[in-house]
Structure formats: structure tokens, C-alpha cells
């Protein structure tokens, strides 16, 4: 295996040579990714069963179908996503051309977690490829069977996209989550099996705010319950902590749902259900503050991996018009420039 520095140098060289920039190359890579999914579907189903005991139904709905939809959307939309975005101009630049160009960053790194090891690896990869970047991937070593398929399989389909992998002992995560069960009172679940690294879906009550389970991401099948007197206290409880990746509110009263939505902030929000907002690829998904940066799904992934380059093209031969900008300054010149460049408030009037 090449060293990290050699890998980076090769990818940077490919990027600077412009290999990833043409739309045809990006589409070809996305199509190859689609073939990887189709031709390795059975193996992915088996690996996700081994790693997470996911039934085929869940794999199809929450992993494979989502990724396939993202690929198809990117291929169908790439030409429009890549187009320069022309913007409005002030009067001083009326005859010029101003636009935003979507440029790839270059070489990007994608590190994915273990809980949805296919979609949380491949959906960011789709946007990074669509945006014209070279990619280094780091799938989770915890979902080790799925990681192996991604590592060995994708390299055969994609054009030298480079998977680099770290490795830790798989028992580490199981022991961390199992230790969280020591805090609070188990009212449902709680069973563990060290040999299978299995933790039953568990509900905890009597949890203190200072307990470890309230201080870190759980990434496991444990739900701590904190009881508060009412809605106002619940909103205060949420707002005095770092912003969450997702917030969920459940109530038969739509006003309560809307209050939680209006008065809190989180990466995403869903009322009267959980997780399903992530299946709508026209909605962005991502964190805010400590829960993450950027967003993905559909064009949002393309935008996340694109630099929006501000561009202005002016024609020559207009230097006489530019003289108003140069000394000696006077009030009439200032008034003229401000009238050409300032944005006025619509409908504003003064009544004496």
C-alpha cells in the first residue's frame, strides 16, 4: 500500500491535471458507483447482517435505495448544478457579467460512522465526485465486513479513488456503550452479550444530567429519559446544551410541535416521527455547531464539496466612465457613485 504522502501527491497531481473536472468523467464515476451497488448487492446485504444484524428490508430502505436515488439525482442534475450562477448587479456594473462558479476543492477526506456504513460513506462520496474532487475515504472500522467490501470493491469500479483505512479493536465500541448502562435505571431491555457484542434496545430513567450518557454521543441502542415539568422547561433544557444533529418532537397538538421547531435549533427536525427526514433527498442533512459542519443529500452534497468562486468580467474601453472613482473627490461624485451602487429599500417613503 502506498504511503499517505504518496497517495496525497498522486491525487493532487490528478486534480491539478484536470482529470476530475469534465462532466463526462464525473458522470462515468457516478455510473460506476451505481454498478458497484447493483453487482455487490447480495454481499452488502450479507455484510450488514453480520455487522449490525440488519434485516434485508432495512438495508434496502435505509442504505441501498437511498444511495441509488442520490446517484440518479446527481447524474440527472449534474449539468444544471455545474452551470455558472448569474447574480444581480448594481447600476455601476450593469454592462458587466457577474456570476458564481462552482469549483471543486481538490482532494477531500470522507470519514464515515458505523451505524449506516453504506449510505453515510457513499452519499458524501457521490457529492464529492459530482463536484469534481478527488476523494480519500475512511469507512468505519467497526462495521468491519462492510468496510472490507467498500475497500476492496470500490477500488475496482472507481478510477483510482483511494480508500485508506485505520483499524482499532472492534470490542472497544461495545464496551463503551455497555458501560453507559451503569447509569440510571433500566426499565426496558438492558441485556448484553459480550461474545456477540450485542446490546438490547434499552430505555433508561432516573438519569442525571452529569451522567456520561448525557455527555457524549451514544451511538448505540440506548434511550435515556429525562423528565421535566413542562414544555417551557423542555425547551430550556435543549437550548442550554450544544445544538443536536437532529431534534424530534411528538405531540397530538401541532402548536407544541411548532413551538419546539421555532424556539430550538438543530441540524434537522422532525415532528411525530424519527429519522425519516433523512430519506427525503431534497432536504439537506447535517449538523450545526458542535454537531457538525456542512450538509449533504442531493445538490446540497454537491454544494458542500464545491467552492463558490465569485466572478466579475468587465469589458475594456470604459475607463472614461471609471474616472468618477478617482481623486480629486467631491460631493457630486460621491452622490453619483452611491446612487449607482447602493441597494435601496423598496416602498420606503418619508411623510412630513
mmCIF file of C-alpha atoms in Angstrom:
data_model
loop_
_atom_site.group_PDB
_atom_site.id
_atom_site.type_symbol
_atom_site.label_atom_id
_atom_site.label_comp_id
_atom_site.label_asym_id
_atom_site.label_seq_id
_atom_site.Cartn_x
_atom_site.Cartn_y
_atom_site.Cartn_z
ATOM 1 C CA UNK A 1 0.000 0.000 0.000
ATOM 2 C CA UNK A 2 1.297 3.460 -0.877
ATOM 3 C CA UNK A 3 2.222 5.807 1.949
ATOM 4 C CA UNK A 4 -0.184 8.606 2.848
ATOM 5 C CA UNK A 5 2.151 11.213 1.391
ATOM 6 C CA UNK A 6 2.437 9.266 -1.874
ATOM 7 C CA UNK A 7 -1.339 8.878 -2.057
ATOM 8 C CA UNK A 8 -1.890 12.589 -1.453
ATOM 9 C CA UNK A 9 0.706 13.537 -4.044
ATOM 10 C CA UNK A 10 -0.865 11.248 -6.663
ATOM 11 C CA UNK A 11 -4.365 12.583 -6.027
ATOM 12 C CA UNK A 12 -3.252 16.209 -6.020
ATOM 13 C CA UNK A 13 -1.420 15.643 -9.272
ATOM 14 C CA UNK A 14 -4.530 14.090 -10.834
ATOM 15 C CA UNK A 15 -6.623 17.020 -9.672
ATOM 16 C CA UNK A 16 -4.212 19.688 -10.945
ATOM 17 C CA UNK A 17 -4.039 17.911 -14.293
ATOM 18 C CA UNK A 18 -7.806 18.480 -14.533
ATOM 19 C CA UNK A 19 -8.736 14.812 -14.693
ATOM 20 C CA UNK A 20 -11.806 15.104 -12.450
ATOM 21 C CA UNK A 21 -13.201 18.373 -13.831
ATOM 22 C CA UNK A 22 -15.029 17.302 -17.045
ATOM 23 C CA UNK A 23 -18.700 16.476 -16.566
ATOM 24 C CA UNK A 24 -18.252 13.282 -18.592
ATOM 25 C CA UNK A 25 -15.660 11.981 -16.123
ATOM 26 C CA UNK A 26 -17.892 12.763 -13.140
ATOM 27 C CA UNK A 27 -20.888 11.015 -14.718
ATOM 28 C CA UNK A 28 -18.770 7.984 -15.595
ATOM 29 C CA UNK A 29 -17.626 7.696 -11.979
ATOM 30 C CA UNK A 30 -21.189 8.007 -10.691
ATOM 31 C CA UNK A 31 -22.361 5.343 -13.125
ATOM 32 C CA UNK A 32 -19.537 3.072 -11.952
ATOM 33 C CA UNK A 33 -20.660 3.627 -8.369
ATOM 34 C CA UNK A 34 -24.169 2.571 -9.393
ATOM 35 C CA UNK A 35 -22.776 -0.618 -10.926
ATOM 36 C CA UNK A 36 -20.906 -1.317 -7.690
ATOM 37 C CA UNK A 37 -24.191 -1.207 -5.789
ATOM 38 C CA UNK A 38 -26.035 -3.393 -8.283
ATOM 39 C CA UNK A 39 -23.319 -6.015 -8.633
ATOM 40 C CA UNK A 40 -22.459 -6.217 -4.916
ATOM 41 C CA UNK A 41 -25.996 -6.012 -3.527
ATOM 42 C CA UNK A 42 -26.062 -9.576 -2.171
ATOM 43 C CA UNK A 43 -22.686 -9.229 -0.492
ATOM 44 C CA UNK A 44 -23.659 -5.897 1.067
ATOM 45 C CA UNK A 45 -26.856 -7.449 2.443
ATOM 46 C CA UNK A 46 -24.819 -10.258 3.999
ATOM 47 C CA UNK A 47 -22.178 -7.940 5.463
ATOM 48 C CA UNK A 48 -24.719 -5.599 7.042
ATOM 49 C CA UNK A 49 -26.398 -8.635 8.566
ATOM 50 C CA UNK A 50 -23.048 -9.735 10.060
ATOM 51 C CA UNK A 51 -22.024 -6.280 11.249
ATOM 52 C CA UNK A 52 -25.302 -4.830 12.533
ATOM 53 C CA UNK A 53 -27.834 -7.679 12.257
ATOM 54 C CA UNK A 54 -29.794 -5.506 9.846
ATOM 55 C CA UNK A 55 -32.631 -7.351 8.086
ATOM 56 C CA UNK A 56 -32.701 -7.065 4.264
ATOM 57 C CA UNK A 57 -35.797 -4.833 4.406
ATOM 58 C CA UNK A 58 -33.963 -2.210 6.466
ATOM 59 C CA UNK A 59 -30.863 -2.443 4.302
ATOM 60 C CA UNK A 60 -32.854 -1.851 1.129
ATOM 61 C CA UNK A 61 -34.783 1.110 2.578
ATOM 62 C CA UNK A 62 -32.132 2.861 4.689
ATOM 63 C CA UNK A 63 -28.940 2.038 2.788
ATOM 64 C CA UNK A 64 -29.134 0.848 -0.828
ATOM 65 C CA UNK A 65 -32.239 2.629 -2.130
ATOM 66 C CA UNK A 66 -31.152 5.991 -0.710
ATOM 67 C CA UNK A 67 -27.724 5.759 -2.297
ATOM 68 C CA UNK A 68 -29.168 4.681 -5.653
ATOM 69 C CA UNK A 69 -31.551 7.653 -5.612
ATOM 70 C CA UNK A 70 -28.683 10.030 -4.820
ATOM 71 C CA UNK A 71 -26.647 8.641 -7.732
ATOM 72 C CA UNK A 72 -29.550 9.003 -10.172
ATOM 73 C CA UNK A 73 -30.328 12.531 -8.972
ATOM 74 C CA UNK A 74 -26.694 13.587 -9.345
ATOM 75 C CA UNK A 75 -26.434 12.154 -12.864
ATOM 76 C CA UNK A 76 -29.748 13.714 -13.913
ATOM 77 C CA UNK A 77 -28.921 17.123 -12.412
ATOM 78 C CA UNK A 78 -25.168 17.475 -12.819
ATOM 79 C CA UNK A 79 -25.252 19.754 -15.859
ATOM 80 C CA UNK A 80 -27.539 22.250 -14.103
ATOM 81 C CA UNK A 81 -25.580 22.046 -10.825
ATOM 82 C CA UNK A 82 -22.332 22.830 -12.655
ATOM 83 C CA UNK A 83 -23.678 25.877 -14.521
ATOM 84 C CA UNK A 84 -22.445 29.309 -13.537
ATOM 85 C CA UNK A 85 -24.985 31.061 -11.330
ATOM 86 C CA UNK A 86 -25.520 34.593 -12.615
ATOM 87 C CA UNK A 87 -26.291 37.159 -9.944
ATOM 88 C CA UNK A 88 -27.850 40.594 -9.869
ATOM 89 C CA UNK A 89 -25.617 43.672 -10.328
ATOM 90 C CA UNK A 90 -25.702 47.281 -9.303
ATOM 91 C CA UNK A 91 -26.028 50.048 -11.894
ATOM 92 C CA UNK A 92 -22.287 50.700 -11.927
ATOM 93 C CA UNK A 93 -21.680 47.138 -13.175
ATOM 94 C CA UNK A 94 -24.792 46.886 -15.361
ATOM 95 C CA UNK A 95 -22.878 46.185 -18.576
ATOM 96 C CA UNK A 96 -20.568 43.629 -16.942
ATOM 97 C CA UNK A 97 -21.027 39.946 -16.150
ATOM 98 C CA UNK A 98 -21.148 38.742 -12.518
ATOM 99 C CA UNK A 99 -21.563 35.112 -11.583
ATOM 100 C CA UNK A 100 -20.688 32.357 -9.137
ATOM 101 C CA UNK A 101 -18.698 29.415 -10.447
ATOM 102 C CA UNK A 102 -18.836 26.075 -8.588
ATOM 103 C CA UNK A 103 -15.264 24.838 -8.292
ATOM 104 C CA UNK A 104 -14.104 21.579 -6.682
ATOM 105 C CA UNK A 105 -11.995 21.973 -3.559
ATOM 106 C CA UNK A 106 -9.368 19.471 -4.738
ATOM 107 C CA UNK A 107 -8.649 16.422 -2.551
ATOM 108 C CA UNK A 108 -11.254 15.782 0.158
ATOM 109 C CA UNK A 109 -11.415 13.303 3.036
ATOM 110 C CA UNK A 110 -14.629 11.460 3.930
ATOM 111 C CA UNK A 111 -14.758 9.804 7.378
ATOM 112 C CA UNK A 112 -17.972 7.848 7.982
ATOM 113 C CA UNK A 113 -19.522 6.306 11.120
ATOM 114 C CA UNK A 114 -20.576 2.708 11.603
ATOM 115 C CA UNK A 115 -24.332 2.949 12.111
ATOM 116 C CA UNK A 116 -25.253 3.386 8.414
ATOM 117 C CA UNK A 117 -21.955 2.270 6.914
ATOM 118 C CA UNK A 118 -23.058 2.251 3.275
ATOM 119 C CA UNK A 119 -25.144 5.402 2.918
ATOM 120 C CA UNK A 120 -23.026 7.545 5.254
ATOM 121 C CA UNK A 121 -19.960 6.639 3.213
ATOM 122 C CA UNK A 122 -21.364 6.718 -0.300
ATOM 123 C CA UNK A 123 -23.753 9.701 -0.204
ATOM 124 C CA UNK A 124 -20.940 12.141 0.665
ATOM 125 C CA UNK A 125 -18.786 10.364 -1.934
ATOM 126 C CA UNK A 126 -21.465 10.995 -4.596
ATOM 127 C CA UNK A 127 -21.466 14.733 -3.905
ATOM 128 C CA UNK A 128 -17.677 14.914 -3.783
ATOM 129 C CA UNK A 129 -17.362 13.131 -7.139
ATOM 130 C CA UNK A 130 -20.164 15.194 -8.687
ATOM 131 C CA UNK A 131 -18.392 18.371 -7.575
ATOM 132 C CA UNK A 132 -15.193 17.229 -9.327
ATOM 133 C CA UNK A 133 -12.996 16.341 -6.351
ATOM 134 C CA UNK A 134 -10.501 13.563 -5.737
ATOM 135 C CA UNK A 135 -11.501 11.565 -2.669
ATOM 136 C CA UNK A 136 -9.870 9.681 0.188
ATOM 137 C CA UNK A 137 -12.390 7.575 2.093
ATOM 138 C CA UNK A 138 -12.253 6.308 5.666
ATOM 139 C CA UNK A 139 -15.188 3.944 6.308
ATOM 140 C CA UNK A 140 -15.786 2.838 9.870
ATOM 141 C CA UNK A 141 -13.553 0.025 11.056
ATOM 142 C CA UNK A 142 -16.297 -1.050 13.474
ATOM 143 C CA UNK A 143 -18.563 -2.284 10.656
ATOM 144 C CA UNK A 144 -15.649 -4.390 9.534
ATOM 145 C CA UNK A 145 -17.346 -6.683 6.997
ATOM 146 C CA UNK A 146 -18.997 -3.789 5.203
ATOM 147 C CA UNK A 147 -15.737 -1.835 5.365
ATOM 148 C CA UNK A 148 -13.959 -4.668 3.567
ATOM 149 C CA UNK A 149 -16.489 -4.692 0.720
ATOM 150 C CA UNK A 150 -16.212 -0.928 0.308
ATOM 151 C CA UNK A 151 -12.427 -1.026 0.454
ATOM 152 C CA UNK A 152 -11.903 -3.869 -1.975
ATOM 153 C CA UNK A 153 -14.951 -3.366 -4.170
ATOM 154 C CA UNK A 154 -14.942 0.363 -4.858
ATOM 155 C CA UNK A 155 -11.300 0.325 -5.912
ATOM 156 C CA UNK A 156 -12.265 -1.988 -8.789
ATOM 157 C CA UNK A 157 -15.062 0.281 -10.014
ATOM 158 C CA UNK A 158 -13.835 3.827 -9.485
ATOM 159 C CA UNK A 159 -10.920 5.489 -11.232
ATOM 160 C CA UNK A 160 -8.182 5.309 -8.581
ATOM 161 C CA UNK A 161 -10.355 6.775 -5.784
ATOM 162 C CA UNK A 162 -8.220 5.902 -2.820
ATOM 163 C CA UNK A 163 -9.631 4.152 0.268
ATOM 164 C CA UNK A 164 -7.284 4.378 3.267
ATOM 165 C CA UNK A 165 -8.250 2.610 6.451
ATOM 166 C CA UNK A 166 -7.433 2.733 10.126
ATOM 167 C CA UNK A 167 -8.011 -0.228 12.399
ATOM 168 C CA UNK A 168 -8.920 -0.492 16.087
ATOM 169 C CA UNK A 169 -10.100 -3.396 18.195
ATOM 170 C CA UNK A 170 -13.839 -3.914 17.496
ATOM 171 C CA UNK A 171 -14.659 -4.589 21.146
ATOM 172 C CA UNK A 172 -13.839 -1.001 22.134
ATOM 173 C CA UNK A 173 -17.129 0.483 20.990
ATOM 174 C CA UNK A 174 -19.190 -2.332 22.530
ATOM 175 C CA UNK A 175 -17.512 -1.859 25.902
ATOM 176 C CA UNK A 176 -18.061 1.912 25.750
ATOM 177 C CA UNK A 177 -21.795 1.610 25.080
ATOM 178 C CA UNK A 178 -22.276 -1.220 27.587
ATOM 179 C CA UNK A 179 -20.663 0.945 30.286
ATOM 180 C CA UNK A 180 -23.364 3.583 29.739
ATOM 181 C CA UNK A 181 -25.939 1.115 31.096
ATOM 182 C CA UNK A 182 -24.470 1.528 34.582
ATOM 183 C CA UNK A 183 -26.108 4.943 34.937
ATOM 184 C CA UNK A 184 -29.815 5.402 35.573
ATOM 185 C CA UNK A 185 -32.437 2.665 35.913
ATOM 186 C CA UNK A 186 -33.220 0.177 33.161
ATOM 187 C CA UNK A 187 -36.984 -0.105 32.574
ATOM 188 C CA UNK A 188 -36.818 -1.967 29.254
ATOM 189 C CA UNK A 189 -34.068 -4.012 27.624
ATOM 190 C CA UNK A 190 -30.639 -3.894 29.212
ATOM 191 C CA UNK A 191 -29.487 -7.358 28.142
ATOM 192 C CA UNK A 192 -25.931 -7.696 26.832
ATOM 193 C CA UNK A 193 -23.919 -10.496 25.260
ATOM 194 C CA UNK A 194 -20.155 -9.997 25.283
ATOM 195 C CA UNK A 195 -19.468 -12.822 22.824
ATOM 196 C CA UNK A 196 -21.873 -11.380 20.249
ATOM 197 C CA UNK A 197 -21.169 -7.747 21.188
ATOM 198 C CA UNK A 198 -24.958 -7.370 21.472
ATOM 199 C CA UNK A 199 -26.831 -4.742 23.479
ATOM 200 C CA UNK A 200 -30.609 -4.949 23.528
ATOM 201 C CA UNK A 201 -32.654 -1.806 22.785
ATOM 202 C CA UNK A 202 -32.798 -0.181 26.215
ATOM 203 C CA UNK A 203 -34.739 2.594 27.948
ATOM 204 C CA UNK A 204 -33.153 4.287 30.975
ATOM 205 C CA UNK A 205 -34.893 6.515 33.519
ATOM 206 C CA UNK A 206 -33.605 8.403 36.580
ATOM 207 C CA UNK A 207 -30.683 9.666 34.505
ATOM 208 C CA UNK A 208 -28.660 12.570 35.931
ATOM 209 C CA UNK A 209 -27.578 15.396 33.653
ATOM 210 C CA UNK A 210 -23.984 14.757 34.706
ATOM 211 C CA UNK A 211 -24.040 11.052 33.771
ATOM 212 C CA UNK A 212 -21.721 10.027 30.893
ATOM 213 C CA UNK A 213 -24.687 9.016 28.735
ATOM 214 C CA UNK A 214 -25.805 12.659 28.781
ATOM 215 C CA UNK A 215 -22.333 13.984 27.959
ATOM 216 C CA UNK A 216 -21.468 12.171 24.709
ATOM 217 C CA UNK A 217 -22.978 10.768 21.541
ATOM 218 C CA UNK A 218 -24.411 7.370 22.417
ATOM 219 C CA UNK A 219 -24.174 5.681 19.010
ATOM 220 C CA UNK A 220 -25.982 2.686 20.448
ATOM 221 C CA UNK A 221 -29.482 1.327 21.210
ATOM 222 C CA UNK A 222 -29.950 3.193 24.497
ATOM 223 C CA UNK A 223 -32.565 5.890 25.104
ATOM 224 C CA UNK A 224 -32.165 7.923 28.313
ATOM 225 C CA UNK A 225 -35.361 9.596 29.543
ATOM 226 C CA UNK A 226 -35.178 12.922 31.401
ATOM 227 C CA UNK A 227 -38.473 14.125 32.883
ATOM 228 C CA UNK A 228 -39.185 17.857 33.031
ATOM 229 C CA UNK A 229 -42.284 19.695 34.376
ATOM 230 C CA UNK A 230 -43.500 21.041 31.033
ATOM 231 C CA UNK A 231 -42.830 22.326 27.531
ATOM 232 C CA UNK A 232 -41.105 25.513 28.660
ATOM 233 C CA UNK A 233 -38.628 23.570 30.771
ATOM 234 C CA UNK A 234 -38.051 21.087 27.932
ATOM 235 C CA UNK A 235 -37.139 23.919 25.550
ATOM 236 C CA UNK A 236 -34.825 25.453 28.158
ATOM 237 C CA UNK A 237 -33.186 22.049 28.709
ATOM 238 C CA UNK A 238 -32.490 21.758 24.963
ATOM 239 C CA UNK A 239 -31.272 25.320 24.487
ATOM 240 C CA UNK A 240 -28.711 25.326 27.293
ATOM 241 C CA UNK A 241 -26.810 22.494 25.564
ATOM 242 C CA UNK A 242 -24.876 22.230 22.324
ATOM 243 C CA UNK A 243 -27.069 22.003 19.234
ATOM 244 C CA UNK A 244 -28.072 18.463 18.320
ATOM 245 C CA UNK A 245 -27.666 16.731 14.968
ATOM 246 C CA UNK A 246 -31.437 16.153 14.941
ATOM 247 C CA UNK A 247 -34.396 17.096 17.138
ATOM 248 C CA UNK A 248 -37.716 15.254 17.321
ATOM 249 C CA UNK A 249 -40.977 16.425 18.866
ATOM 250 C CA UNK A 250 -44.012 14.205 19.426
ATOM 251 C CA UNK A 251 -47.451 15.608 20.222
ATOM 252 C CA UNK A 252 -51.050 15.499 19.037
ATOM 253 C CA UNK A 253 -51.013 19.294 19.403
ATOM 254 C CA UNK A 254 -49.441 20.939 16.332
ATOM 255 C CA UNK A 255 -48.819 24.139 18.318
ATOM 256 C CA UNK A 256 -46.448 22.240 20.601
ATOM 257 C CA UNK A 257 -44.589 20.797 17.608
ATOM 258 C CA UNK A 258 -44.254 24.278 16.089
ATOM 259 C CA UNK A 259 -43.067 25.805 19.367
ATOM 260 C CA UNK A 260 -40.247 23.285 19.625
ATOM 261 C CA UNK A 261 -39.373 23.914 15.971
ATOM 262 C CA UNK A 262 -39.451 27.718 16.306
ATOM 263 C CA UNK A 263 -37.628 28.004 19.638
ATOM 264 C CA UNK A 264 -34.830 25.467 19.266
ATOM 265 C CA UNK A 265 -32.041 24.879 16.764
ATOM 266 C CA UNK A 266 -30.652 21.588 15.457
ATOM 267 C CA UNK A 267 -29.169 20.082 12.326
ATOM 268 C CA UNK A 268 -32.578 18.781 11.273
ATOM 269 C CA UNK A 269 -36.043 18.494 12.802
ATOM 270 C CA UNK A 270 -38.900 16.023 12.523
ATOM 271 C CA UNK A 271 -42.320 16.110 14.134
ATOM 272 C CA UNK A 272 -44.092 12.908 15.208
ATOM 273 C CA UNK A 273 -41.524 10.544 13.725
ATOM 274 C CA UNK A 274 -37.824 9.798 13.846
ATOM 275 C CA UNK A 275 -35.035 9.519 11.249
ATOM 276 C CA UNK A 276 -37.393 9.624 8.241
ATOM 277 C CA UNK A 277 -36.421 13.187 7.287
ATOM 278 C CA UNK A 278 -33.105 11.720 6.160
ATOM 279 C CA UNK A 279 -34.870 9.672 3.458
ATOM 280 C CA UNK A 280 -36.008 12.815 1.592
ATOM 281 C CA UNK A 281 -33.053 13.721 -0.588
ATOM 282 C CA UNK A 282 -34.476 17.147 -1.401
ATOM 283 C CA UNK A 283 -33.883 18.064 2.274
ATOM 284 C CA UNK A 284 -30.340 18.786 3.474
ATOM 285 C CA UNK A 285 -28.946 16.708 6.332
ATOM 286 C CA UNK A 286 -26.092 17.859 8.530
ATOM 287 C CA UNK A 287 -25.215 19.348 11.862
ATOM 288 C CA UNK A 288 -24.820 22.841 13.232
ATOM 289 C CA UNK A 289 -22.174 24.000 15.703
ATOM 290 C CA UNK A 290 -20.721 21.067 17.633
ATOM 291 C CA UNK A 291 -22.950 18.560 15.826
ATOM 292 C CA UNK A 292 -21.206 19.168 12.523
ATOM 293 C CA UNK A 293 -20.406 21.423 9.601
ATOM 294 C CA UNK A 294 -21.855 21.418 6.113
ATOM 295 C CA UNK A 295 -24.733 19.376 4.782
ATOM 296 C CA UNK A 296 -25.437 16.684 2.253
ATOM 297 C CA UNK A 297 -28.145 14.963 0.163
ATOM 298 C CA UNK A 298 -28.670 15.738 -3.489
ATOM 299 C CA UNK A 299 -27.409 19.156 -4.600
ATOM 300 C CA UNK A 300 -26.537 20.022 -1.004
ATOM 301 C CA UNK A 301 -23.719 17.447 -1.154
ATOM 302 C CA UNK A 302 -22.502 18.920 -4.447
ATOM 303 C CA UNK A 303 -22.515 22.395 -2.882
ATOM 304 C CA UNK A 304 -20.732 21.179 0.264
ATOM 305 C CA UNK A 305 -17.825 19.909 -1.829
ATOM 306 C CA UNK A 306 -17.744 22.962 -4.120
ATOM 307 C CA UNK A 307 -16.041 26.311 -3.665
ATOM 308 C CA UNK A 308 -18.349 29.107 -4.790
ATOM 309 C CA UNK A 309 -15.992 31.388 -6.685
ATOM 310 C CA UNK A 310 -17.185 34.979 -7.097
ATOM 311 C CA UNK A 311 -16.503 36.190 -10.651
ATOM 312 C CA UNK A 312 -16.878 39.552 -12.404
ATOM 313 C CA UNK A 313 -15.975 40.076 -16.070
ATOM 314 C CA UNK A 314 -15.682 43.673 -17.323
ATOM 315 C CA UNK A 315 -15.132 44.856 -20.856
ATOM 316 C CA UNK A 316 -12.297 47.207 -21.681
ATOM 317 C CA UNK A 317 -12.775 50.652 -23.238
ATOM 318 C CA UNK A 318 -14.810 52.077 -20.359
ATOM 319 C CA UNK A 319 -12.061 53.857 -18.469
ATOM 320 C CA UNK A 320 -13.727 57.234 -19.074
ATOM 321 C CA UNK A 321 -16.706 56.015 -17.068
ATOM 322 C CA UNK A 322 -14.406 54.953 -14.237
ATOM 323 C CA UNK A 323 -12.948 58.429 -13.740
ATOM 324 C CA UNK A 324 -15.691 59.229 -11.262
ATOM 325 C CA UNK A 325 -13.977 56.826 -8.815
ATOM 326 C CA UNK A 326 -10.643 58.658 -8.802
ATOM 327 C CA UNK A 327 -9.397 61.796 -6.990
ATOM 328 C CA UNK A 328 -9.991 64.645 -6.740
ATOM 329 C CA UNK A 329 -13.142 63.654 -4.816
ATOM 330 C CA UNK A 330 -16.206 65.845 -4.447
ATOM 331 C CA UNK A 331 -19.766 65.520 -3.162
ATOM 332 C CA UNK A 332 -21.338 65.209 -6.614
ATOM 333 C CA UNK A 333 -19.077 62.268 -7.481
ATOM 334 C CA UNK A 334 -19.870 60.603 -4.164
ATOM 335 C CA UNK A 335 -23.591 61.042 -4.691
ATOM 336 C CA UNK A 336 -23.350 59.574 -8.180
ATOM 337 C CA UNK A 337 -21.370 56.522 -7.032
ATOM 338 C CA UNK A 338 -23.737 55.846 -4.130
ATOM 339 C CA UNK A 339 -26.760 56.125 -6.416
ATOM 340 C CA UNK A 340 -25.215 53.506 -8.702
ATOM 341 C CA UNK A 341 -24.072 51.031 -6.046
ATOM 342 C CA UNK A 342 -26.385 51.229 -3.025
ATOM 343 C CA UNK A 343 -29.339 48.873 -2.636
ATOM 344 C CA UNK A 344 -32.471 50.875 -1.857
ATOM 345 C CA UNK A 345 -35.238 49.735 0.396
ATOM 346 C CA UNK A 346 -38.418 49.026 -1.562
ATOM 347 C CA UNK A 347 -41.510 51.057 -0.763
ATOM 348 C CA UNK A 348 -39.757 53.361 1.706
ATOM 349 C CA UNK A 349 -41.143 56.900 1.924
ATOM 350 C CA UNK A 350 -40.951 59.880 4.236
ATOM 351 C CA UNK A 351 -44.058 61.858 5.155
ATOM 352 C CA UNK A 352 -43.784 65.351 6.591
#
